[in-house]
mmCIF file of C-alpha atoms in Angstrom:
data_model
loop_
_atom_site.group_PDB
_atom_site.id
_atom_site.type_symbol
_atom_site.label_atom_id
_atom_site.label_comp_id
_atom_site.label_asym_id
_atom_site.label_seq_id
_atom_site.Cartn_x
_atom_site.Cartn_y
_atom_site.Cartn_z
ATOM 1 C CA MET A 1 38.128 -46.872 35.174
ATOM 2 C CA ILE A 2 40.314 -45.052 32.658
ATOM 3 C CA VAL A 3 37.402 -44.767 30.244
ATOM 4 C CA SER A 4 35.230 -43.230 32.959
ATOM 5 C CA ILE A 5 37.917 -40.662 33.748
ATOM 6 C CA ILE A 6 38.258 -39.762 30.064
ATOM 7 C CA PHE A 7 34.464 -39.285 29.701
ATOM 8 C CA LEU A 8 34.443 -37.185 32.886
ATOM 9 C CA ILE A 9 37.216 -34.933 31.543
ATOM 10 C CA LEU A 10 35.418 -34.565 28.189
ATOM 11 C CA PHE A 11 32.189 -33.728 30.027
ATOM 12 C CA PHE A 12 33.869 -30.908 31.977
ATOM 13 C CA ILE A 13 35.525 -29.579 28.805
ATOM 14 C CA VAL A 14 32.212 -29.529 26.875
ATOM 15 C CA ALA A 15 30.369 -28.008 29.842
ATOM 16 C CA GLY A 16 33.025 -25.338 30.232
ATOM 17 C CA LEU A 17 32.891 -24.443 26.547
ATOM 18 C CA LEU A 18 29.095 -24.283 26.682
ATOM 19 C CA ILE A 19 29.130 -21.983 29.728
ATOM 20 C CA LEU A 20 31.785 -19.815 28.067
ATOM 21 C CA PHE A 21 29.667 -19.525 24.921
ATOM 22 C CA VAL A 22 26.501 -18.632 26.863
ATOM 23 C CA TYR A 23 28.091 -15.911 28.987
ATOM 24 C CA SER A 24 30.549 -14.457 26.487
ATOM 25 C CA VAL A 25 28.551 -14.668 23.241
ATOM 26 C CA LEU A 26 24.874 -15.520 23.633
ATOM 27 C CA ILE A 27 23.862 -13.295 26.560
ATOM 28 C CA PRO A 28 25.772 -10.183 25.325
ATOM 29 C CA ALA A 29 24.206 -10.656 21.876
ATOM 30 C CA ILE A 30 20.692 -10.783 23.349
ATOM 31 C CA GLN A 31 21.278 -7.732 25.554
ATOM 32 C CA THR A 32 22.629 -5.595 22.722
ATOM 33 C CA GLY A 33 20.450 -7.045 19.968
ATOM 34 C CA ASN A 34 17.983 -4.139 20.020
ATOM 35 C CA GLN A 35 20.798 -1.591 19.833
ATOM 36 C CA PHE A 36 22.731 -3.352 17.094
ATOM 37 C CA ASP A 37 22.241 -1.698 13.710
ATOM 38 C CA PHE A 38 23.395 -4.176 11.117
ATOM 39 C CA GLN A 39 22.670 -1.763 8.279
ATOM 40 C CA ASN A 40 25.390 0.593 9.483
ATOM 41 C CA TYR A 41 27.928 -2.029 8.466
ATOM 42 C CA LEU A 42 26.422 -2.379 5.000
ATOM 43 C CA PHE A 43 25.643 1.215 4.051
ATOM 44 C CA ALA A 44 27.301 4.559 4.569
ATOM 45 C CA ASP A 45 25.396 7.325 6.364
ATOM 46 C CA ASP A 46 24.810 9.141 3.065
ATOM 47 C CA GLU A 47 23.236 5.999 1.619
ATOM 48 C CA LEU A 48 21.056 5.296 4.651
ATOM 49 C CA LYS A 49 19.392 8.713 4.542
ATOM 50 C CA HIS A 50 18.050 7.960 1.060
ATOM 51 C CA ILE A 51 16.416 4.676 2.063
ATOM 52 C CA ALA A 52 15.270 5.741 5.524
ATOM 53 C CA CYS A 53 11.515 5.729 6.100
ATOM 54 C CA LYS A 54 10.352 9.330 6.100
ATOM 55 C CA LYS A 55 7.465 10.073 8.414
ATOM 56 C CA THR A 56 5.067 12.539 6.884
ATOM 57 C CA GLU A 57 2.347 14.278 8.800
ATOM 58 C CA LEU A 58 -1.055 13.876 7.175
ATOM 59 C CA ILE A 59 -3.228 16.966 7.397
ATOM 60 C CA GLU A 60 -6.936 16.691 6.651
ATOM 61 C CA LYS A 61 -8.029 19.207 4.053
ATOM 62 C CA PRO A 62 -11.555 20.477 3.246
ATOM 63 C CA PHE A 63 -11.599 18.421 0.048
ATOM 64 C CA ARG A 64 -12.394 14.894 -1.006
ATOM 65 C CA ALA A 65 -11.234 12.981 -4.061
ATOM 66 C CA VAL A 66 -13.722 12.007 -6.766
ATOM 67 C CA VAL A 67 -13.089 9.610 -9.650
ATOM 68 C CA LEU A 68 -14.759 10.825 -12.852
ATOM 69 C CA CYS A 69 -15.639 7.372 -14.071
ATOM 70 C CA HIS A 70 -18.681 5.370 -13.082
ATOM 71 C CA PRO A 71 -18.077 1.958 -11.420
ATOM 72 C CA ASP A 72 -21.216 0.551 -13.085
ATOM 73 C CA LYS A 73 -19.886 1.100 -16.599
ATOM 74 C CA THR A 74 -20.064 -1.633 -19.240
ATOM 75 C CA PHE A 75 -18.753 -1.831 -22.804
ATOM 76 C CA GLU A 76 -20.035 -3.582 -25.912
ATOM 77 C CA SER A 77 -16.599 -4.698 -27.065
ATOM 78 C CA ARG A 78 -13.066 -5.075 -25.782
ATOM 79 C CA ARG A 79 -9.975 -4.056 -27.746
ATOM 80 C CA MET A 80 -7.532 -6.299 -25.886
ATOM 81 C CA GLU A 81 -6.997 -8.316 -22.747
ATOM 82 C CA TYR A 82 -4.026 -7.125 -20.716
ATOM 83 C CA ASN A 83 -2.115 -9.489 -18.420
ATOM 84 C CA GLY A 84 0.995 -7.427 -17.795
ATOM 85 C CA ILE A 85 2.212 -5.324 -14.871
ATOM 86 C CA MET A 86 -0.677 -3.936 -12.858
ATOM 87 C CA ASP A 87 0.341 -0.282 -13.081
ATOM 88 C CA CYS A 88 -1.852 2.439 -14.560
ATOM 89 C CA THR A 89 0.993 4.632 -15.847
ATOM 90 C CA ILE A 90 2.806 1.779 -17.606
ATOM 91 C CA PHE A 91 -0.371 0.517 -19.258
ATOM 92 C CA ASP A 92 -1.478 4.025 -20.311
ATOM 93 C CA ARG A 93 1.839 4.731 -22.035
ATOM 94 C CA LEU A 94 1.743 1.435 -23.913
ATOM 95 C CA TYR A 95 -1.926 0.872 -24.761
ATOM 96 C CA GLN A 96 -4.043 3.745 -23.365
ATOM 97 C CA THR A 97 -7.176 1.654 -22.927
ATOM 98 C CA GLU A 98 -8.587 -1.876 -23.023
ATOM 99 C CA TYR A 99 -11.903 -0.667 -24.455
ATOM 100 C CA ASP A 100 -12.993 2.143 -26.783
ATOM 101 C CA CYS A 101 -12.836 4.936 -24.191
ATOM 102 C CA ILE A 102 -9.468 6.576 -23.576
ATOM 103 C CA TYR A 103 -10.849 8.396 -20.518
ATOM 104 C CA GLN A 104 -11.921 5.360 -18.542
ATOM 105 C CA CYS A 105 -10.369 4.400 -15.229
ATOM 106 C CA LEU A 106 -7.834 1.652 -15.873
ATOM 107 C CA GLY A 107 -8.512 0.010 -12.529
ATOM 108 C CA PHE A 108 -5.008 -1.279 -11.797
ATOM 109 C CA GLY A 109 -4.966 0.443 -8.420
ATOM 110 C CA SER A 110 -2.060 2.887 -8.667
ATOM 111 C CA CYS A 111 -4.138 5.448 -6.782
ATOM 112 C CA GLN A 112 -5.146 2.794 -4.260
ATOM 113 C CA LYS A 113 -1.501 2.021 -3.495
ATOM 114 C CA VAL A 114 -0.560 5.639 -2.705
ATOM 115 C CA CYS A 115 -3.616 6.429 -0.582
ATOM 116 C CA PRO A 116 -2.380 6.805 3.032
ATOM 117 C CA GLN A 117 -5.922 6.361 4.364
ATOM 118 C CA GLN A 118 -6.731 3.210 2.374
ATOM 119 C CA ALA A 119 -9.868 5.029 1.264
ATOM 120 C CA ILE A 120 -9.842 3.776 -2.333
ATOM 121 C CA THR A 121 -11.178 0.447 -3.515
ATOM 122 C CA ILE A 122 -11.485 -1.054 -7.001
ATOM 123 C CA ILE A 123 -15.018 -1.915 -8.124
ATOM 124 C CA ASN A 124 -15.663 -3.283 -11.609
ATOM 125 C CA GLY A 125 -12.207 -2.125 -12.750
ATOM 126 C CA THR A 126 -12.870 1.378 -11.463
ATOM 127 C CA ALA A 127 -11.370 3.242 -8.526
ATOM 128 C CA VAL A 128 -13.991 4.313 -5.988
ATOM 129 C CA VAL A 129 -13.195 6.748 -3.174
ATOM 130 C CA GLN A 130 -14.783 5.653 0.072
ATOM 131 C CA GLU A 131 -15.144 7.075 3.547
ATOM 132 C CA GLY A 132 -11.839 8.141 5.112
ATOM 133 C CA CYS A 133 -10.443 10.350 2.335
ATOM 134 C CA ILE A 134 -8.667 13.421 3.769
ATOM 135 C CA GLY A 135 -8.081 15.207 0.470
ATOM 136 C CA CYS A 136 -4.301 14.798 0.396
ATOM 137 C CA GLY A 137 -4.315 14.689 -3.420
ATOM 138 C CA ARG A 138 -1.834 11.845 -3.863
ATOM 139 C CA CYS A 139 -4.287 9.892 -6.003
ATOM 140 C CA VAL A 140 -4.752 12.957 -8.207
ATOM 141 C CA ASP A 141 -1.026 13.183 -8.869
ATOM 142 C CA VAL A 142 -0.573 9.498 -9.705
ATOM 143 C CA CYS A 143 -3.535 9.064 -12.084
ATOM 144 C CA PRO A 144 -2.263 9.065 -15.712
ATOM 145 C CA LYS A 145 -5.784 9.673 -17.050
ATOM 146 C CA ASN A 146 -6.285 12.812 -14.931
ATOM 147 C CA ILE A 147 -9.790 11.667 -14.031
ATOM 148 C CA ILE A 148 -9.478 12.185 -10.268
ATOM 149 C CA LYS A 149 -10.229 15.603 -8.852
ATOM 150 C CA LEU A 150 -10.685 17.166 -5.428
ATOM 151 C CA VAL A 151 -14.100 18.567 -4.557
ATOM 152 C CA SER A 152 -15.334 20.496 -1.544
ATOM 153 C CA VAL A 153 -16.160 18.387 1.489
ATOM 154 C CA ASP A 154 -19.240 20.519 2.165
ATOM 155 C CA SER A 155 -21.304 18.416 -0.215
ATOM 156 C CA GLN A 156 -22.594 15.177 1.303
ATOM 157 C CA ASP A 157 -22.981 13.602 -2.106
ATOM 158 C CA GLN A 158 -20.866 13.906 -5.223
ATOM 159 C CA ILE A 159 -21.804 14.009 -8.885
ATOM 160 C CA ILE A 160 -19.970 11.315 -10.819
ATOM 161 C CA PHE A 161 -19.662 11.972 -14.518
ATOM 162 C CA CYS A 162 -17.591 10.879 -17.497
ATOM 163 C CA CYS A 163 -14.654 12.826 -18.923
ATOM 164 C CA ALA A 164 -15.315 11.779 -22.525
ATOM 165 C CA GLU A 165 -15.809 14.740 -24.853
ATOM 166 C CA ASN A 166 -17.874 13.019 -27.524
ATOM 167 C CA GLY A 167 -20.068 9.990 -28.047
ATOM 168 C CA ASP A 168 -17.410 7.818 -29.687
ATOM 169 C CA THR A 169 -17.598 5.222 -26.946
ATOM 170 C CA SER A 170 -19.816 2.267 -26.157
ATOM 171 C CA CYS A 171 -19.607 2.974 -22.428
ATOM 172 C CA SER A 172 -23.012 2.504 -20.824
ATOM 173 C CA SER A 173 -22.322 5.347 -18.366
ATOM 174 C CA TYR A 174 -21.166 7.913 -20.933
ATOM 175 C CA GLN A 175 -22.094 11.393 -19.672
ATOM 176 C CA LYS A 176 -24.250 9.809 -16.983
ATOM 177 C CA ASN A 177 -24.649 12.267 -14.125
ATOM 178 C CA GLU A 178 -25.603 10.602 -10.913
ATOM 179 C CA LYS A 179 -25.370 11.667 -7.297
ATOM 180 C CA MET A 180 -23.365 9.032 -5.524
ATOM 181 C CA ILE A 181 -23.141 8.913 -1.738
ATOM 182 C CA VAL A 182 -19.663 8.246 -0.414
ATOM 183 C CA GLN A 183 -19.486 4.581 0.495
ATOM 184 C CA LYS A 184 -18.446 3.467 3.950
ATOM 185 C CA ARG A 185 -15.529 1.109 4.216
ATOM 186 C CA LYS A 186 -16.126 -2.400 5.464
ATOM 187 C CA ILE A 187 -13.621 -2.879 8.269
ATOM 188 C CA PHE A 188 -13.179 -5.904 10.474
ATOM 189 C CA LYS A 189 -12.612 -3.965 13.681
ATOM 190 C CA PHE A 190 -10.662 -6.682 15.494
ATOM 191 C CA TRP A 191 -8.109 -7.172 12.709
ATOM 192 C CA TYR A 192 -7.952 -3.435 12.042
ATOM 193 C CA LEU A 193 -7.079 -2.832 15.715
ATOM 194 C CA CYS A 194 -4.420 -5.562 15.634
ATOM 195 C CA CYS A 195 -2.835 -4.103 12.503
ATOM 196 C CA LYS A 196 -2.928 -0.613 13.978
ATOM 197 C CA ILE A 197 -1.192 -1.745 17.189
ATOM 198 C CA PHE A 198 1.424 -3.650 15.191
ATOM 199 C CA HIS A 199 2.004 -0.611 12.953
ATOM 200 C CA ILE A 200 2.491 1.690 15.964
ATOM 201 C CA ASN A 201 4.863 -0.724 17.719
ATOM 202 C CA LYS A 202 6.842 -1.203 14.524
ATOM 203 C CA HIS A 203 7.525 2.512 14.169
ATOM 204 C CA ASN A 204 8.213 3.027 17.882
ATOM 205 C CA GLY A 205 10.562 0.049 18.086
#
């Protein structure tokens, strides 16, 4: 009998504490969770403005980017095999080139990473601008080889040519002029739509 009373008292104590926790801690935390800015307790306002995501408006310009290096290029020999950080600027400052052409696209995708339209893909170690380019020029600014330029959008096809000034290269596409139609991007529409919805909700949230 005494044991039953003790268990009954302990049950009411535990139940009371649980109800107190739910109504005084858990529910208020859920209700204010979306308004709670944890970063404000870690960073000052002056620090937050430097790391805040800046929304930039993308304006389509009457230009399109062109990479002056042919994606079908091949070389007879290779100077070195690089396995370091995949960054065009870092590699260019240290080694300049893997082959015997200092003008070739390095293919590490620095321009691909800054493209807001995801209109650049890497083919055979060469950046290729595909459909969707709005001529913002970010890829032009980030290329250490200066082999990306903006051309008028009026032309449906673009002439791809090499930047090399002499024949001291074994590149198979040296000074090869060829009209190259802008490639269309292969997009899985379902996943693209899902990512787009998630991206919109993330910024609106």
